[in-house]
Tab-separated table of C-alpha atoms and ligand atoms in Angstrom:
chain	number	residue	atom	x	y	z
A	237	UNK	CA	8.762	-25.909	124.553
A	238	UNK	CA	11.219	-23.200	125.484
A	239	UNK	CA	14.117	-25.647	125.362
A	240	UNK	CA	12.929	-26.960	121.994
A	241	UNK	CA	13.000	-23.377	120.694
A	242	UNK	CA	16.485	-22.842	122.055
A	243	UNK	CA	17.665	-26.088	120.486
A	244	UNK	CA	16.347	-25.033	117.058
A	245	UNK	CA	18.001	-21.603	117.456
A	246	UNK	CA	21.402	-23.213	117.979
A	247	UNK	CA	20.848	-25.523	115.000
A	248	UNK	CA	19.843	-22.680	112.728
A	249	UNK	CA	22.789	-20.509	113.751
A	250	UNK	CA	25.271	-23.087	112.515
A	251	UNK	CA	23.553	-23.922	109.220
A	252	UNK	CA	25.670	-23.912	106.080
A	253	UNK	CA	24.784	-24.500	102.408
A	254	UNK	CA	27.224	-25.230	99.594
A	255	UNK	CA	24.761	-24.563	96.800
A	256	UNK	CA	21.213	-23.545	95.884
A	257	UNK	CA	19.828	-27.065	96.302
A	258	UNK	CA	21.179	-27.451	99.834
A	259	UNK	CA	19.891	-24.025	100.728
A	260	UNK	CA	16.445	-24.856	99.417
A	261	UNK	CA	16.420	-28.091	101.439
A	262	UNK	CA	17.173	-26.059	104.606
A	263	UNK	CA	14.454	-23.571	103.805
A	264	UNK	CA	11.960	-26.414	103.444
A	265	UNK	CA	13.153	-28.120	106.640
A	266	UNK	CA	12.734	-25.030	108.806
A	267	UNK	CA	10.514	-22.459	107.147
A	268	UNK	CA	7.980	-24.281	104.961
A	269	UNK	CA	4.396	-24.967	106.022
A	270	UNK	CA	5.427	-28.445	107.133
A	271	UNK	CA	8.742	-27.311	108.580
A	272	UNK	CA	10.062	-27.301	112.141
A	273	UNK	CA	8.922	-23.768	112.964
A	274	UNK	CA	5.420	-24.355	111.605
A	275	UNK	CA	5.282	-27.449	113.812
A	276	UNK	CA	6.112	-25.275	116.865
A	277	UNK	CA	3.283	-22.964	115.965
A	278	UNK	CA	0.873	-25.901	115.822
A	279	UNK	CA	1.967	-26.900	119.308
A	280	UNK	CA	1.390	-23.339	120.509
A	281	UNK	CA	-2.225	-24.264	121.387
A	282	UNK	CA	-1.054	-26.523	124.193
A	283	UNK	CA	1.049	-23.807	125.857
A	284	UNK	CA	-0.406	-22.693	129.255
A	285	UNK	CA	-2.106	-19.304	129.037
A	286	UNK	CA	0.376	-17.527	131.304
A	287	UNK	CA	3.288	-18.617	129.095
A	288	UNK	CA	1.651	-17.835	125.752
A	289	UNK	CA	3.084	-14.333	125.520
A	290	UNK	CA	6.699	-15.332	126.188
A	291	UNK	CA	6.586	-18.450	124.000
A	292	UNK	CA	4.860	-16.554	121.163
A	293	UNK	CA	7.567	-13.898	121.163
A	294	UNK	CA	10.304	-16.513	121.140
A	295	UNK	CA	8.751	-18.403	118.228
A	296	UNK	CA	8.431	-15.192	116.224
A	297	UNK	CA	12.015	-14.259	116.987
A	298	UNK	CA	13.159	-17.722	115.958
A	299	UNK	CA	11.280	-17.477	112.680
A	300	UNK	CA	12.854	-14.106	112.010
A	301	UNK	CA	16.321	-15.394	112.834
A	302	UNK	CA	15.880	-18.413	110.555
A	303	UNK	CA	14.641	-16.230	107.697
A	304	UNK	CA	17.544	-13.807	108.116
A	305	UNK	CA	20.090	-16.584	108.301
A	306	UNK	CA	18.820	-18.298	105.175
A	307	UNK	CA	18.746	-14.990	103.288
A	308	UNK	CA	22.300	-14.375	104.356
A	309	UNK	CA	23.366	-17.798	103.129
A	310	UNK	CA	21.633	-17.071	99.810
A	311	UNK	CA	23.451	-13.752	99.437
A	312	UNK	CA	26.843	-15.304	100.105
A	313	UNK	CA	26.125	-18.076	97.595
A	314	UNK	CA	25.383	-15.421	94.957
A	315	UNK	CA	28.664	-13.595	95.543
A	316	UNK	CA	30.497	-16.900	95.481
A	317	UNK	CA	29.154	-17.484	91.986
A	318	UNK	CA	30.195	-13.987	90.967
A	319	UNK	CA	33.723	-14.817	92.083
A	320	UNK	CA	33.891	-17.238	89.150
A	321	UNK	CA	34.100	-14.141	86.913
A	322	UNK	CA	37.739	-13.929	87.978
A	323	UNK	CA	38.522	-17.055	86.001
A	324	UNK	CA	36.804	-15.749	82.818
A	325	UNK	CA	39.044	-14.786	79.913
A	326	UNK	CA	37.485	-11.513	78.861
A	327	UNK	CA	39.646	-11.303	75.752
A	328	UNK	CA	37.961	-14.391	74.336
A	329	UNK	CA	35.154	-14.056	71.800
A	330	UNK	CA	31.990	-14.689	73.805
A	331	UNK	CA	30.572	-17.077	71.192
A	332	UNK	CA	31.855	-18.315	67.831
A	333	UNK	CA	31.696	-15.230	65.613
A	334	UNK	CA	29.211	-15.941	62.835
A	335	UNK	CA	30.598	-14.787	59.536
A	336	UNK	CA	28.513	-14.792	56.405
A	337	UNK	CA	29.377	-17.194	53.620
A	338	UNK	CA	29.804	-16.436	49.953
A	339	UNK	CA	26.981	-17.391	47.659
A	340	UNK	CA	27.837	-20.569	45.711
A	341	UNK	CA	27.363	-18.723	42.419
A	342	UNK	CA	29.785	-16.035	43.596
A	343	UNK	CA	32.316	-18.690	44.567
A	344	UNK	CA	32.077	-20.362	41.153
A	345	UNK	CA	32.097	-17.034	39.286
A	346	UNK	CA	35.204	-15.913	41.190
A	347	UNK	CA	36.968	-19.173	40.448
A	348	UNK	CA	36.214	-18.775	36.745
A	349	UNK	CA	37.414	-15.159	36.798
A	350	UNK	CA	40.538	-16.213	38.645
A	351	UNK	CA	41.439	-18.882	36.076
A	352	UNK	CA	40.957	-16.620	33.058
A	353	UNK	CA	42.715	-13.694	34.776
A	354	UNK	CA	45.805	-15.839	35.026
A	355	UNK	CA	45.585	-16.364	31.257
A	356	UNK	CA	45.520	-12.614	30.671
A	357	UNK	CA	41.779	-11.951	30.388
A	358	UNK	CA	40.379	-8.808	31.988
A	359	UNK	CA	36.834	-8.145	33.181
A	360	UNK	CA	34.165	-6.353	31.198
A	361	UNK	CA	30.462	-5.818	31.763
A	362	UNK	CA	27.406	-4.279	30.221
A	363	UNK	CA	23.792	-3.439	31.109
A	364	UNK	CA	21.168	-6.079	31.891
A	365	UNK	CA	18.498	-3.930	30.265
A	366	UNK	CA	19.823	-3.828	26.720
A	367	UNK	CA	18.765	-2.798	23.252
A	368	UNK	CA	17.975	-5.239	20.501
A	369	UNK	CA	21.111	-4.247	18.582
A	370	UNK	CA	23.640	-5.318	21.202
A	371	UNK	CA	21.837	-8.530	22.151
A	372	UNK	CA	20.816	-9.674	18.668
A	373	UNK	CA	21.505	-7.321	15.746
A	374	UNK	CA	25.236	-6.906	16.244
A	375	UNK	CA	25.512	-10.617	17.022
A	376	UNK	CA	24.303	-11.559	13.559
A	377	UNK	CA	20.839	-12.804	14.510
A	378	UNK	CA	18.504	-12.588	11.529
A	379	UNK	CA	15.467	-10.328	12.016
A	380	UNK	CA	13.237	-13.374	12.187
A	381	UNK	CA	15.543	-15.459	14.386
A	382	UNK	CA	13.422	-17.463	16.846
A	383	UNK	CA	15.504	-16.354	19.867
A	384	UNK	CA	14.038	-12.880	19.501
A	385	UNK	CA	10.602	-14.378	19.947
A	386	UNK	CA	8.530	-13.116	22.849
A	387	UNK	CA	8.628	-16.646	24.212
A	388	UNK	CA	12.321	-16.367	25.000
A	389	UNK	CA	12.977	-12.699	25.461
A	390	UNK	CA	11.514	-10.342	28.027
A	391	UNK	CA	10.850	-7.033	26.295
A	392	UNK	CA	10.710	-3.876	28.362
A	393	UNK	CA	7.530	-1.857	27.970
A	394	UNK	CA	7.850	1.622	26.566
A	395	UNK	CA	11.402	1.619	25.221
A	396	UNK	CA	11.636	0.786	21.498
A	397	UNK	CA	13.315	-2.638	21.264
A	398	UNK	CA	14.584	-2.594	24.840
A	399	UNK	CA	14.844	-5.942	26.516
A	400	UNK	CA	16.419	-7.927	29.346
A	401	UNK	CA	19.521	-9.465	27.794
A	402	UNK	CA	19.080	-13.164	27.145
A	403	UNK	CA	22.818	-13.859	26.962
A	404	UNK	CA	26.055	-12.070	27.874
A	405	UNK	CA	27.158	-12.065	24.219
A	406	UNK	CA	25.810	-8.501	24.175
A	407	UNK	CA	28.907	-7.537	26.159
A	408	UNK	CA	31.105	-8.833	23.298
A	409	UNK	CA	29.513	-6.161	21.151
A	410	UNK	CA	29.809	-3.501	23.870
A	411	UNK	CA	33.540	-4.206	24.115
A	412	UNK	CA	34.309	-4.542	20.394
A	413	UNK	CA	32.573	-1.311	19.413
A	414	UNK	CA	34.913	0.731	21.613
A	415	UNK	CA	38.113	-1.334	21.654
A	416	UNK	CA	40.848	-1.757	19.095
A	417	UNK	CA	42.236	-5.375	19.250
A	418	UNK	CA	43.942	-7.101	20.931
A	419	UNK	CA	40.860	-7.822	23.044
A	420	UNK	CA	40.905	-10.405	25.780
A	421	UNK	CA	37.927	-10.145	28.140
A	422	UNK	CA	35.592	-12.224	30.225
A	423	UNK	CA	32.155	-10.905	31.086
A	424	UNK	CA	30.241	-12.439	33.983
A	425	UNK	CA	26.645	-11.370	34.398
A	426	UNK	CA	22.972	-12.137	34.856
A	427	UNK	CA	20.754	-13.008	31.919
A	428	UNK	CA	16.997	-13.428	31.555
A	429	UNK	CA	14.824	-15.824	29.592
A	430	UNK	CA	11.116	-16.353	29.606
A	431	UNK	CA	11.096	-19.860	31.075
A	432	UNK	CA	8.656	-21.452	33.491
A	433	UNK	CA	10.456	-21.729	36.837
A	434	UNK	CA	11.226	-25.308	37.833
A	435	UNK	CA	14.029	-27.378	39.372
A	436	UNK	CA	15.824	-27.310	36.013
A	437	UNK	CA	15.039	-23.852	34.585
A	438	UNK	CA	14.675	-20.313	35.858
A	439	UNK	CA	13.692	-17.008	34.294
A	440	UNK	CA	17.107	-15.631	35.187
A	441	UNK	CA	20.523	-17.220	35.513
A	442	UNK	CA	24.184	-16.281	35.175
A	443	UNK	CA	26.728	-16.617	32.418
A	444	UNK	CA	30.379	-15.928	31.841
A	445	UNK	CA	31.235	-14.821	28.335
A	446	UNK	CA	34.761	-14.884	26.943
A	447	UNK	CA	36.126	-13.027	23.931
A	448	UNK	CA	39.588	-13.006	22.376
A	449	UNK	CA	40.265	-10.978	19.231
A	450	UNK	CA	43.721	-10.408	17.772
A	451	UNK	CA	45.766	-11.114	14.665
A	452	UNK	CA	46.109	-14.823	13.883
A	453	UNK	CA	43.851	-16.171	16.617
A	454	UNK	CA	42.983	-19.750	15.686
A	455	UNK	CA	40.693	-22.540	16.749
A	456	UNK	CA	43.731	-24.231	18.307
A	457	UNK	CA	44.071	-21.268	20.668
A	458	UNK	CA	40.422	-21.630	21.614
A	459	UNK	CA	40.853	-25.317	22.311
A	460	UNK	CA	43.978	-24.859	24.419
A	461	UNK	CA	42.474	-22.037	26.489
A	462	UNK	CA	39.358	-24.089	27.172
A	463	UNK	CA	41.353	-27.225	28.014
A	464	UNK	CA	43.454	-25.248	30.482
A	465	UNK	CA	40.290	-23.765	31.967
A	466	UNK	CA	38.597	-27.168	32.324
A	467	UNK	CA	41.614	-28.700	34.026
A	468	UNK	CA	41.991	-25.786	36.421
A	469	UNK	CA	38.329	-25.930	37.372
A	470	UNK	CA	37.587	-29.657	37.426
A	471	UNK	CA	41.019	-31.221	37.969
A	472	UNK	CA	44.201	-31.994	36.052
A	473	UNK	CA	42.920	-35.310	34.700
A	474	UNK	CA	39.931	-33.691	32.974
A	475	UNK	CA	39.489	-34.261	29.237
A	476	UNK	CA	37.452	-32.073	26.891
A	477	UNK	CA	35.587	-32.819	23.714
A	478	UNK	CA	34.212	-30.360	21.149
A	479	UNK	CA	31.052	-31.182	19.206
A	480	UNK	CA	29.968	-29.163	16.151
A	481	UNK	CA	27.124	-26.795	16.926
A	482	UNK	CA	25.520	-23.612	15.687
A	483	UNK	CA	25.395	-20.016	16.959
A	484	UNK	CA	24.683	-17.037	14.691
A	485	UNK	CA	27.721	-15.172	16.042
A	486	UNK	CA	30.389	-17.878	15.690
A	487	UNK	CA	31.590	-19.943	12.748
A	488	UNK	CA	32.578	-22.676	13.156
A	489	UNK	CA	30.704	-23.239	16.422
A	490	UNK	CA	31.042	-25.976	18.979
A	491	UNK	CA	29.680	-27.254	22.224
A	492	UNK	CA	32.243	-28.332	24.781
A	493	UNK	CA	31.922	-31.340	27.081
A	494	UNK	CA	34.201	-32.255	29.965
A	495	UNK	CA	34.844	-35.824	31.090
A	496	UNK	CA	32.514	-36.776	33.927
A	497	UNK	CA	33.987	-35.993	37.349
A	498	UNK	CA	32.067	-38.750	39.041
A	499	UNK	CA	32.801	-41.787	36.845
A	500	UNK	CA	35.813	-40.487	34.856
A	501	UNK	CA	34.256	-41.490	31.587
A	502	UNK	CA	32.833	-44.842	32.653
A	503	UNK	CA	29.242	-43.674	32.445
A	504	UNK	CA	27.053	-42.927	35.481
A	505	UNK	CA	23.807	-41.224	36.446
A	506	UNK	CA	25.374	-37.745	36.498
A	507	UNK	CA	26.520	-37.968	32.864
A	508	UNK	CA	23.536	-40.133	31.926
A	509	UNK	CA	25.835	-42.959	30.936
A	510	UNK	CA	27.770	-40.957	28.329
A	511	UNK	CA	30.908	-40.201	30.353
A	512	UNK	CA	30.657	-36.523	29.251
A	513	UNK	CA	29.082	-33.364	30.665
A	514	UNK	CA	28.229	-30.392	28.471
A	515	UNK	CA	29.483	-27.123	29.939
A	516	UNK	CA	29.732	-24.396	27.315
A	517	UNK	CA	29.200	-23.074	23.819
A	518	UNK	CA	32.054	-21.605	21.788
A	519	UNK	CA	33.434	-20.875	18.348
A	520	UNK	CA	35.416	-18.544	16.123
A	521	UNK	CA	33.870	-15.077	16.046
A	522	UNK	CA	31.874	-14.810	12.793
A	523	UNK	CA	33.634	-12.343	10.448
A	524	UNK	CA	30.298	-10.609	10.014
A	525	UNK	CA	30.141	-10.021	13.795
A	526	UNK	CA	33.603	-8.437	13.711
A	527	UNK	CA	32.504	-6.143	10.856
A	528	UNK	CA	29.167	-5.291	12.493
A	529	UNK	CA	31.127	-4.137	15.543
A	530	UNK	CA	33.708	-2.089	13.641
A	531	UNK	CA	36.603	-4.553	13.559
A	532	UNK	CA	38.482	-5.359	10.339
A	533	UNK	CA	37.786	-9.050	9.708
A	534	UNK	CA	40.586	-9.229	7.110
A	535	UNK	CA	43.131	-8.315	9.733
A	536	UNK	CA	41.693	-9.878	12.861
A	537	UNK	CA	40.200	-13.168	13.940
A	538	UNK	CA	38.863	-14.196	17.334
A	539	UNK	CA	37.158	-16.773	19.435
A	540	UNK	CA	34.328	-16.542	21.931
A	541	UNK	CA	32.741	-18.825	24.485
A	542	UNK	CA	29.884	-18.660	26.936
A	543	UNK	CA	28.916	-20.804	29.908
A	544	UNK	CA	26.200	-20.944	32.536
A	545	UNK	CA	27.442	-20.461	36.103
A	546	UNK	CA	24.504	-22.380	37.636
A	547	UNK	CA	25.266	-25.298	35.354
A	548	UNK	CA	28.886	-25.409	36.501
A	549	UNK	CA	27.934	-24.921	40.153
A	550	UNK	CA	25.568	-27.880	39.778
A	551	UNK	CA	28.389	-30.032	38.487
A	552	UNK	CA	30.755	-28.942	41.267
A	553	UNK	CA	28.262	-29.088	44.140
A	554	UNK	CA	25.479	-31.385	42.828
A	555	UNK	CA	22.698	-28.994	43.667
A	556	UNK	CA	19.520	-30.776	42.626
A	557	UNK	CA	17.161	-27.843	42.397
A	558	UNK	CA	18.134	-24.680	40.508
A	559	UNK	CA	15.730	-22.651	42.632
A	560	UNK	CA	18.021	-23.105	45.646
A	561	UNK	CA	20.393	-20.569	44.088
A	562	UNK	CA	17.901	-17.730	44.285
A	563	UNK	CA	15.874	-18.537	47.406
A	564	UNK	CA	18.612	-17.466	49.840
A	565	UNK	CA	17.774	-20.088	52.436
A	566	UNK	CA	20.635	-19.660	54.922
A	567	UNK	CA	20.643	-23.391	55.684
A	568	UNK	CA	21.642	-23.906	52.035
A	569	UNK	CA	24.019	-20.932	51.847
A	570	UNK	CA	25.801	-21.963	55.061
A	571	UNK	CA	27.006	-25.102	53.306
A	572	UNK	CA	29.418	-23.096	51.174
A	573	UNK	CA	32.722	-21.996	52.616
A	574	UNK	CA	35.428	-20.856	50.274
A	575	UNK	CA	38.468	-18.692	49.984
A	576	UNK	CA	36.974	-16.856	47.019
B	604	LIG	N1	25.535	-16.936	23.921
B	604	LIG	C1	25.515	-18.380	23.888
B	604	LIG	C2	24.364	-18.872	24.756
B	604	LIG	O1	23.797	-18.104	25.487
B	604	LIG	C3	26.805	-18.972	24.394
B	604	LIG	C4	27.983	-18.653	23.481
B	604	LIG	C5	28.771	-17.574	23.739
B	604	LIG	C6	28.281	-19.469	22.398
B	604	LIG	C7	29.871	-17.277	22.922
B	604	LIG	C8	29.346	-19.192	21.591
B	604	LIG	C9	30.149	-18.120	21.846
B	604	LIG	O2	23.996	-20.033	24.705
């Protein structure tokens, strides 16, 4: 028995472990309930009475030695792992830095601003809570025009004729009433309409309004500016088409289509087989609107246009559900990376 103890002592003294697994295997071999030392203790019963004291002490000492040795091995393994710190590059970012992304509507709005800025347009804005005059009256809407109806317009309680603007054309009026032409502005902003929220409509959305007033501004100027815009935004091979339309504040008025990006005019599901996509309303500023806003309509002419940013973002990114733009689901927002 004594020699068996001595043999185990020598074995234990020389134990080495390269990693946690090896160390654990050693611990199990020697110190677990079914290990070598436990086996010695089981045999302890057969030791003659006069030797029990000496053998007992030796077994206890052996157990202590084994425990100490294994703890020591564990400690040196831990410092070995710490040594790996030396090879760490502490100047490196610890994980890919997560930057936010721009909202798709911001990206599209900034692109639109950028294009018109290069054509000499400056930015203008106005309040979202507006009075009836700037939204409708000064824009030549008749008193009984259906757009003023409660069904379209959100009226603000308390204020006489205060409402949430239903289009950014109110900013045309805000600019004209304080500016002597030449005027060349674009006005991005949020607008509100009383619509049931669905994949295709929302009670608020965003528009960009454009206004150009000067001497001798013609429909040709309007068409060239919009063609340039369309080609900058959708690509150099884009064609435009103007269809007669009606707005109280422009005369003549038109709706502008761009050739379908997907099928290039062939007809597909995006353009519903027509080859064209409608993107904005436009026209020559109605002389009455110039007069209502203090501008001499004998001397000056102008054009205006207005487009929905969501609509254009849908065409550029094929977002199927309009609600995605206002839900701020980061899985959606993360899809958009842009320099704008
Ligand atoms: N205000 C119009 C709309 O909301 C768009 C428009 C603006 C049309 C300027 C013509 C000129 O639909």
